CSV table of C-alpha atoms and ligand atoms in Angstrom, one decimal:
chain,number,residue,atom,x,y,z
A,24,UNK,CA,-34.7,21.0,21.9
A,25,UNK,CA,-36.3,20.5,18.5
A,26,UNK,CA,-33.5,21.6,15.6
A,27,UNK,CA,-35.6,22.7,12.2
A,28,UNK,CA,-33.6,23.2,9.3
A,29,UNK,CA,-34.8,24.2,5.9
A,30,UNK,CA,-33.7,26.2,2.8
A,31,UNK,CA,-34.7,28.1,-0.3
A,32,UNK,CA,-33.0,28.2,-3.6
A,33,UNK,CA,-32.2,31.9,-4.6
A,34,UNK,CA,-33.4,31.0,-8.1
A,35,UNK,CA,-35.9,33.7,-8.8
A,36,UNK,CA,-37.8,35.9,-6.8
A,37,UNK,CA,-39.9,34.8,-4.2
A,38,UNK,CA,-44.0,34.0,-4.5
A,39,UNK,CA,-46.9,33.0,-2.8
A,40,UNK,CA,-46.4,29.3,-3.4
A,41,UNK,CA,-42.9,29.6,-1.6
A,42,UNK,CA,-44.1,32.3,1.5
A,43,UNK,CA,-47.7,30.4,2.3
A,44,UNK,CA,-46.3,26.8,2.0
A,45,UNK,CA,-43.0,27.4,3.5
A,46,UNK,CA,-41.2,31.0,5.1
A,47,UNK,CA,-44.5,32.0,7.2
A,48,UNK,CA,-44.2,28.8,8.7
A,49,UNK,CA,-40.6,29.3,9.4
A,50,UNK,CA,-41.1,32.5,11.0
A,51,UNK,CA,-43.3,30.9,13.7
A,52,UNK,CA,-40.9,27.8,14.8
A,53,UNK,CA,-37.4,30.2,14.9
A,54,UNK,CA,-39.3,31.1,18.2
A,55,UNK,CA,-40.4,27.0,19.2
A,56,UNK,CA,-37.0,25.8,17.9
A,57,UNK,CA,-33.4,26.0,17.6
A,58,UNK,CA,-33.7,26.9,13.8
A,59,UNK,CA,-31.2,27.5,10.7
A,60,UNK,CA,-32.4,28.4,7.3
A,61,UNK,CA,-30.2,28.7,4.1
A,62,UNK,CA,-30.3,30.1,1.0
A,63,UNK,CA,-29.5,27.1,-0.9
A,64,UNK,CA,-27.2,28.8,-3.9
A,65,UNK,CA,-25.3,25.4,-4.8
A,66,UNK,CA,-28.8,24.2,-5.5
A,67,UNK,CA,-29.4,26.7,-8.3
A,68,UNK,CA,-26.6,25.4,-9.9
A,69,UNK,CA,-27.7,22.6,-11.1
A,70,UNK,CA,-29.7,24.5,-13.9
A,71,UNK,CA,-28.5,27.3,-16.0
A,72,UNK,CA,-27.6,30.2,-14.4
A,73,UNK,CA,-25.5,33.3,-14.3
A,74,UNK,CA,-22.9,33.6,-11.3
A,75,UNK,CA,-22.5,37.2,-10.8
A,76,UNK,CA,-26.6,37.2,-10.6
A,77,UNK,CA,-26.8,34.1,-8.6
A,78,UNK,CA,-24.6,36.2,-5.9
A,79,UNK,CA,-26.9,39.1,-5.7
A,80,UNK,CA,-30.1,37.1,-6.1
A,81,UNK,CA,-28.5,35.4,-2.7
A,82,UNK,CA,-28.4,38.5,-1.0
A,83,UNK,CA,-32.0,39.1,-2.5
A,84,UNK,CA,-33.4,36.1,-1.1
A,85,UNK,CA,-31.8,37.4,2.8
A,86,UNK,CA,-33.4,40.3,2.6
A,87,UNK,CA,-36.7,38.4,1.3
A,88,UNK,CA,-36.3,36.1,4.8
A,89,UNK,CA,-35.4,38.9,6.8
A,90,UNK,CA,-38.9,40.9,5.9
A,91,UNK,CA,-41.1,37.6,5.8
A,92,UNK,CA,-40.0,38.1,9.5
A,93,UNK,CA,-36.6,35.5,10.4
A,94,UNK,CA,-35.5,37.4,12.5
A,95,UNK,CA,-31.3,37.0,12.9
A,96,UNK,CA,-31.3,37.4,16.4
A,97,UNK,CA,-33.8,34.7,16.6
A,98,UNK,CA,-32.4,32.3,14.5
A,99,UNK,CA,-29.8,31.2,11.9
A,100,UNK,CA,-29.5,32.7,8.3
A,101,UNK,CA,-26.9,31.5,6.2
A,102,UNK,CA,-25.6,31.3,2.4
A,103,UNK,CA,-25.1,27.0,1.9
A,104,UNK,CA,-21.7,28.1,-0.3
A,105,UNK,CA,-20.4,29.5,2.9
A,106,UNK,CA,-20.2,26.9,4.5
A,107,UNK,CA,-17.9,24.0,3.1
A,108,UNK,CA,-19.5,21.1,5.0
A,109,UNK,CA,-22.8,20.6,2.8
A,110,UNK,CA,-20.5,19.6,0.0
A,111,UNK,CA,-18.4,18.0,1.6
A,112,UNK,CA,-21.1,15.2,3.7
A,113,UNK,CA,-23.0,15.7,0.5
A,114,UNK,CA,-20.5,13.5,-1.3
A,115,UNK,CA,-20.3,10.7,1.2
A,116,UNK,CA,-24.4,10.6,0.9
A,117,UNK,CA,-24.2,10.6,-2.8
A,118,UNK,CA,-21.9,7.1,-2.1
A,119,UNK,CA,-25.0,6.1,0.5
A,120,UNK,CA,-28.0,6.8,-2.4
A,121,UNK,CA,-28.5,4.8,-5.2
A,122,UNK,CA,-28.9,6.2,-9.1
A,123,UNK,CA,-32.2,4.1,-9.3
A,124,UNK,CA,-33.8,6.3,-6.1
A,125,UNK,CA,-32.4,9.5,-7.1
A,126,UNK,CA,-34.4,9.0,-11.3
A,127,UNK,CA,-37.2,8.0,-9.4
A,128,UNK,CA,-37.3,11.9,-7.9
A,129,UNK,CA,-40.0,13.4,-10.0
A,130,UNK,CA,-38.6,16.8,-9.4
A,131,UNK,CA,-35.5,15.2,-11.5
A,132,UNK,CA,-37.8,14.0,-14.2
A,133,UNK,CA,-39.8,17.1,-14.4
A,134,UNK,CA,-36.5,19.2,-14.6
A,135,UNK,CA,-35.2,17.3,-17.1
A,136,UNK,CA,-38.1,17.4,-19.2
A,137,UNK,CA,-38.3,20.8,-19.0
A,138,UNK,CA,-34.8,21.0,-20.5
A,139,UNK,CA,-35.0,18.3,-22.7
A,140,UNK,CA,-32.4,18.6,-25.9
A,141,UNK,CA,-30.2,21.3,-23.8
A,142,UNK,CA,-27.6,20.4,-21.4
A,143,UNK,CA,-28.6,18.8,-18.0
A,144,UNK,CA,-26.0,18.8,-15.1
A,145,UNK,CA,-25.0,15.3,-13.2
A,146,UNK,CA,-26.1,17.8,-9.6
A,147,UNK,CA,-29.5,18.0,-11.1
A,148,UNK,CA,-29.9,14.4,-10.2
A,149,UNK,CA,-27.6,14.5,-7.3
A,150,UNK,CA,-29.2,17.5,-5.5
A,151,UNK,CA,-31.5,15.4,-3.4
A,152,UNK,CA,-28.2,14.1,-1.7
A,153,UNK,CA,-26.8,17.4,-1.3
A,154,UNK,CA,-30.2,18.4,0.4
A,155,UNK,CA,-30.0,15.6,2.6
A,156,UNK,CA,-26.6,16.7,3.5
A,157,UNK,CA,-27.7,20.0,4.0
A,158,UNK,CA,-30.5,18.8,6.7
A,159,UNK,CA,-28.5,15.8,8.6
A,160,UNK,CA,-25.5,18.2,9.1
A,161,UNK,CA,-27.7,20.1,11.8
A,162,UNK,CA,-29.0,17.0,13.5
A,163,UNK,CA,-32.0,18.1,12.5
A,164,UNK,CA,-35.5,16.9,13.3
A,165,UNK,CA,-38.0,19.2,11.8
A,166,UNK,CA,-38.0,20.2,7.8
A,167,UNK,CA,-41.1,22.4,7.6
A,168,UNK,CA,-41.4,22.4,3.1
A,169,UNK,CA,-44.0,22.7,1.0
A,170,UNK,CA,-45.7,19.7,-0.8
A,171,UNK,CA,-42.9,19.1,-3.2
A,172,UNK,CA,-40.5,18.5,-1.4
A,173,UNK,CA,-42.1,15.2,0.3
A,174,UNK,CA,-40.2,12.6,-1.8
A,175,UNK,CA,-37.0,14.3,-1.4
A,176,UNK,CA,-37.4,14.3,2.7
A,177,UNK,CA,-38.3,10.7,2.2
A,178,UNK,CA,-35.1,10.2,-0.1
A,179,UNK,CA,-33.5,11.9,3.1
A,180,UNK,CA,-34.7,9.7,5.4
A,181,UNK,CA,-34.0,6.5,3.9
A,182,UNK,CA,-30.5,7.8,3.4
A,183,UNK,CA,-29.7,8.3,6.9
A,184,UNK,CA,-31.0,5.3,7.8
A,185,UNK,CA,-29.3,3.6,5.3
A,186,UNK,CA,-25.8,5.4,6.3
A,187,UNK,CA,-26.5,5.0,10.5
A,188,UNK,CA,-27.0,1.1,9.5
A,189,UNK,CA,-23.8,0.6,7.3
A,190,UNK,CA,-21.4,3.0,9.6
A,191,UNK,CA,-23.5,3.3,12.9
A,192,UNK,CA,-25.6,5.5,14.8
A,193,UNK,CA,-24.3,9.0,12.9
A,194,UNK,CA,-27.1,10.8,12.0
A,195,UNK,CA,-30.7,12.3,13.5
A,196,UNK,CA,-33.8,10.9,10.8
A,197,UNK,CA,-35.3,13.5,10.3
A,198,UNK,CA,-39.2,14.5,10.0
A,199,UNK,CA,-41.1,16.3,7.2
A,200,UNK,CA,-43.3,19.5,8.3
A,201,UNK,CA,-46.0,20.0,5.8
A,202,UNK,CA,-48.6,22.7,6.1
A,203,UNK,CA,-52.4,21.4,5.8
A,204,UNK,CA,-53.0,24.6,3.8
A,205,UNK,CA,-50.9,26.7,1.0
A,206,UNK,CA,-48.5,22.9,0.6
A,207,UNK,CA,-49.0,23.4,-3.2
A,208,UNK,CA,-49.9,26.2,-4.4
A,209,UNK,CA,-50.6,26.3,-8.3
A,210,UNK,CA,-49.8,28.7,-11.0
A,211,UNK,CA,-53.1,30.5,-11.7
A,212,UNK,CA,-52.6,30.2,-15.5
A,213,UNK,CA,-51.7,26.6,-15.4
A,214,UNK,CA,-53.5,25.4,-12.5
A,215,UNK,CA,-52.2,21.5,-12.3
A,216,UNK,CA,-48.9,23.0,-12.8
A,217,UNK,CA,-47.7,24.2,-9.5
A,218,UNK,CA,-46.5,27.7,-8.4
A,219,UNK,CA,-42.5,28.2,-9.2
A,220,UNK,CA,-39.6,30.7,-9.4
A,221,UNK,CA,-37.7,28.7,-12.6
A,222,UNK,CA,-40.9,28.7,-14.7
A,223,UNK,CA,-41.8,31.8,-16.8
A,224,UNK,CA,-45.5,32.5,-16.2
A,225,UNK,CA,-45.7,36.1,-15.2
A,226,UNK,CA,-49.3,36.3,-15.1
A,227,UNK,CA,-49.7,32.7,-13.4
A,228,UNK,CA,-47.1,33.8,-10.4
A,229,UNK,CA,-47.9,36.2,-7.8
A,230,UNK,CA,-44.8,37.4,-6.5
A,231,UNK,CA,-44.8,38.9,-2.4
A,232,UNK,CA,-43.5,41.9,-3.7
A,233,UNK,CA,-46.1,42.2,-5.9
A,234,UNK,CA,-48.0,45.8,-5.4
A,235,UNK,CA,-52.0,44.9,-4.6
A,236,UNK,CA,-52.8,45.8,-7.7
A,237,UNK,CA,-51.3,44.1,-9.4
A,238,UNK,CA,-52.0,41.3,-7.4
A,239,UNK,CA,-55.9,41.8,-8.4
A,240,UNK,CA,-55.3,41.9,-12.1
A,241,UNK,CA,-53.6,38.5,-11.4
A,242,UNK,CA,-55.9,37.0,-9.5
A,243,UNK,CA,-59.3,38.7,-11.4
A,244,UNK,CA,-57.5,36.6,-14.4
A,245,UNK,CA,-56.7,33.1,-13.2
A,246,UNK,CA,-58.1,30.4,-14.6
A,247,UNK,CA,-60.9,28.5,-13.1
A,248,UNK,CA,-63.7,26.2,-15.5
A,249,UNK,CA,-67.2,26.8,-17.2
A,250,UNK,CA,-69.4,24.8,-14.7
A,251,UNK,CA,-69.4,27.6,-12.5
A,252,UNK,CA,-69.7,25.8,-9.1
A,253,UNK,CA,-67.3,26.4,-6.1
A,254,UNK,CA,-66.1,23.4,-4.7
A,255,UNK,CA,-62.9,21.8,-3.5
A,256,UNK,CA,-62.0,18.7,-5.7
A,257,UNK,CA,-58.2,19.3,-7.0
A,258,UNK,CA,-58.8,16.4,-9.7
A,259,UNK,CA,-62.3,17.9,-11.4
A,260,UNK,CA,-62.0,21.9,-10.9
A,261,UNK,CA,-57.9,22.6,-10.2
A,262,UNK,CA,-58.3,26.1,-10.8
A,263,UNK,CA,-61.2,26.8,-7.8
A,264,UNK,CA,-59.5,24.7,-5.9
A,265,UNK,CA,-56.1,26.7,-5.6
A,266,UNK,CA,-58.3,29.9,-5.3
A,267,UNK,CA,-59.7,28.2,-1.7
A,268,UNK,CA,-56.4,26.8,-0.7
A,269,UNK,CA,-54.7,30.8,-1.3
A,270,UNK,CA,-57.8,32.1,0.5
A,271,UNK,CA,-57.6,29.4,3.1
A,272,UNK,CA,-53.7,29.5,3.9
A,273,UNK,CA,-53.9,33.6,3.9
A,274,UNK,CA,-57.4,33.5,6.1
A,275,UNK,CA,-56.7,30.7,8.7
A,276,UNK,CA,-60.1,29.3,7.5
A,277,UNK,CA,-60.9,25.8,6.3
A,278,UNK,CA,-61.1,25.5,2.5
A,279,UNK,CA,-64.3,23.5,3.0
A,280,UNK,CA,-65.9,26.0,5.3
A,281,UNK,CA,-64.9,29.0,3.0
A,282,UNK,CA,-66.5,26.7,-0.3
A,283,UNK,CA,-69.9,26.6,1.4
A,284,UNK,CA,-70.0,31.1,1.2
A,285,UNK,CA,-69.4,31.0,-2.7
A,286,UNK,CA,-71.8,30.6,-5.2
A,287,UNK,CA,-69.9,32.6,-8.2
A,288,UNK,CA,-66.1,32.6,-9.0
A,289,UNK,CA,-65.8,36.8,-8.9
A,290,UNK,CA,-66.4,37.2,-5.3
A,291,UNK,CA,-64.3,34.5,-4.6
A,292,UNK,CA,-61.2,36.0,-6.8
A,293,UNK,CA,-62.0,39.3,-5.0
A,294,UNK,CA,-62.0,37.9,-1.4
A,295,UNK,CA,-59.0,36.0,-2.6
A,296,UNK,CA,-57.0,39.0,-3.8
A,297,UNK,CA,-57.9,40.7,-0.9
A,298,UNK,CA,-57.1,38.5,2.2
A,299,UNK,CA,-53.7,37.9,0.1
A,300,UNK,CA,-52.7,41.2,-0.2
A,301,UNK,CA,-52.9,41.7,4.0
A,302,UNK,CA,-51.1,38.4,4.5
A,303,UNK,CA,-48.2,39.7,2.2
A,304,UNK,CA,-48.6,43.8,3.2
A,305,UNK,CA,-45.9,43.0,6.7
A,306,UNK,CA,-43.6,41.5,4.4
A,307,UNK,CA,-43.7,43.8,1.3
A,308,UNK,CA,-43.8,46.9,3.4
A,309,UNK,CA,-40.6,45.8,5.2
A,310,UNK,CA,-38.6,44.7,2.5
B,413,AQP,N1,-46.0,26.2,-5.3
B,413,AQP,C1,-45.6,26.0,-4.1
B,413,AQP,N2,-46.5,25.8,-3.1
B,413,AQP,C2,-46.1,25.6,-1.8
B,413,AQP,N3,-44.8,25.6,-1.4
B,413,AQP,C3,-43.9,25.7,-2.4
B,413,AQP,N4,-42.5,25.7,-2.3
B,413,AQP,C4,-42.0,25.9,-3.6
B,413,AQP,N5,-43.0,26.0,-4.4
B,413,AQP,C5,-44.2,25.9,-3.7
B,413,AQP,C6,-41.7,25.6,-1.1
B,413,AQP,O1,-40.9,26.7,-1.0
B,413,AQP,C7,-39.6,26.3,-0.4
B,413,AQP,C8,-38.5,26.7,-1.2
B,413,AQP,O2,-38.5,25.9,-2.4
B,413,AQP,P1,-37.7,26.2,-3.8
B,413,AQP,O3,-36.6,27.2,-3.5
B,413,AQP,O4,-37.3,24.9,-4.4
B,413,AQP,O5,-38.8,27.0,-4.6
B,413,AQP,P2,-39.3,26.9,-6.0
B,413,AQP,O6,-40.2,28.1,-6.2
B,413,AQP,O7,-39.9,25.6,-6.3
B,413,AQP,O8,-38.0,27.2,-6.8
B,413,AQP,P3,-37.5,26.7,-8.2
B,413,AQP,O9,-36.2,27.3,-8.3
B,413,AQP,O10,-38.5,27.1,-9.2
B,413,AQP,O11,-37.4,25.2,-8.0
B,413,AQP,P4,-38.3,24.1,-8.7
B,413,AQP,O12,-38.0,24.3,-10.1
B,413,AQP,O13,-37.6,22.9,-8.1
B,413,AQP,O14,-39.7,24.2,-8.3
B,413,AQP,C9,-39.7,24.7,-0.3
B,413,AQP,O15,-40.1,24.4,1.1
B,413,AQP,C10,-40.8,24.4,-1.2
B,413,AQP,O16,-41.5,23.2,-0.8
């Protein structure tokens, strides 16, 4: 049987970036696959953070997986800190990974950047080997993630190559799972910036417990372009573009199909609003 394994950090509250590129997704294969998801909470420690709000944000995110339908009688939820073997394979991958691969991880140089001139951890750089850890420890085959996450499940693969061909056959490789719609979901205020809990952009984050109107507001607001056109091209017009790929990852639709009904950008934000808020109402009411 198929094992999928994948985690979320309990870093902030959850979105629509994180729920359309990655938990919805989950919440189908826990009935394909034997499947364990994790709150990752070692993984928020590599930025600032306070421990006594990291705990109940933990319990938070549970909750969060619980409503966005995991169901534990289905499949596995767990907290990564309770369980002592992530860290402990995580260190013999860090001795498998090179410094040079993991400062290639964009994620690293964005993170930094973002915290340039205040204090960045050594486990910010290291994460992607406690991630691997995390994923290998479960023989695992299948990592559905969103877009982001590619180079790291590429970092993860070369590693357990690397480690089966120095100490033999140890470890499954395993296989990214990324959704042709909702992978990257932007920030509607910043729209080549992409959707996440760790930045502050209230307005350009739409949150699943985020009540419909407020939801409208955010959407009737985002930021789209002055040629007035509605087309899919992610490079010229990044603002229409994540308006089609929310509408198309809450619809089922194709983003192409749904670009041909549009001529003006207000119907689209309204359709947009609206097919979100009934993709998110199961999981908002139940939380
Ligand atoms: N914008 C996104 N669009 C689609 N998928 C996304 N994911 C995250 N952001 C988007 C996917 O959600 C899962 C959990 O990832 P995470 O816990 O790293 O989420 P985050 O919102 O990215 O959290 P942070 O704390 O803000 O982390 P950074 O700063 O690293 O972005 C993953 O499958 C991820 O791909």
């Amino acid at each position: 049987m198929t094992v999928v394994f994948s985690g979320i950090q309990p870093s902030g509250e959850t979105h629509i970036g994180n729920y359309l590129g990655a938990i919805r997704h989950w919440a189908v294969d826990q009935h394909e696959h034997t499947s364990y998801y994790c709150v990752v909470d070692l993984h928020s420690l590599t930025t600032p953070h306070d421990p006594a709000e990291l705990r109940s944000k933990s319990l938070a995110m549970a909750t969060m997986l619980v409503a966005c339908g995991l169901d534990p009688d289905v499949c596995t939820i767990f907290v990564q800190s309770h369980v002592a073997e992530h860290t402990r394979l995580a260190w013999l991958l860090e001795c498998t990974a090179s410094i040079g691969e993991l400062q290639r991880m964009t994620q690293f140089k964005d993170k930094s950047a973002r915290t340039s001139g205040e204090f960045i951890s050594a486990g910010l750089l290291t994460y992607p080997t406690l991630m691997t850890a995390d994923i290998v420890l479960y023989d695992t085959d299948r990592v559905p993630v969103g877009e982001d996450q590619r180079q790291h499940i590429e970092l993860a693969r070369d590693v357990a190559i690397r480690f089966n061909s120095r100490y033999g056959e140890t470890f499954v490789v395993p296989q990214g799972a990324i959704p042709k719609t909702g992978a990257r979901v932007m920030d509607l205020q910043e729209p080549t910036n992409k959707m996440s809990k760790s930045v502050d952009s209230p307005q350009g984050t739409v949150m699943v417990l985020d009540p419909p109107d407020v939801i409208e507001r955010k959407l009737s607001r985002a930021v789209t372009d002055s040629d007035g056109e509605v087309r899919f091209d992610v490079a010229a017009k990044p603002g229409v573009s994540n308006l089609l790929s929310i509408l198309a990852a809450s619809t089922g639709e194709s983003v192409e199909a749904l670009a041909g009904r549009y001529t003006q950008y207000g119907p689209l934000k309204k359709d947009t609003a609206a097919a979100l808020i009934e993709a998110l109402r199961p999981a908002r009411e139940r939380y």
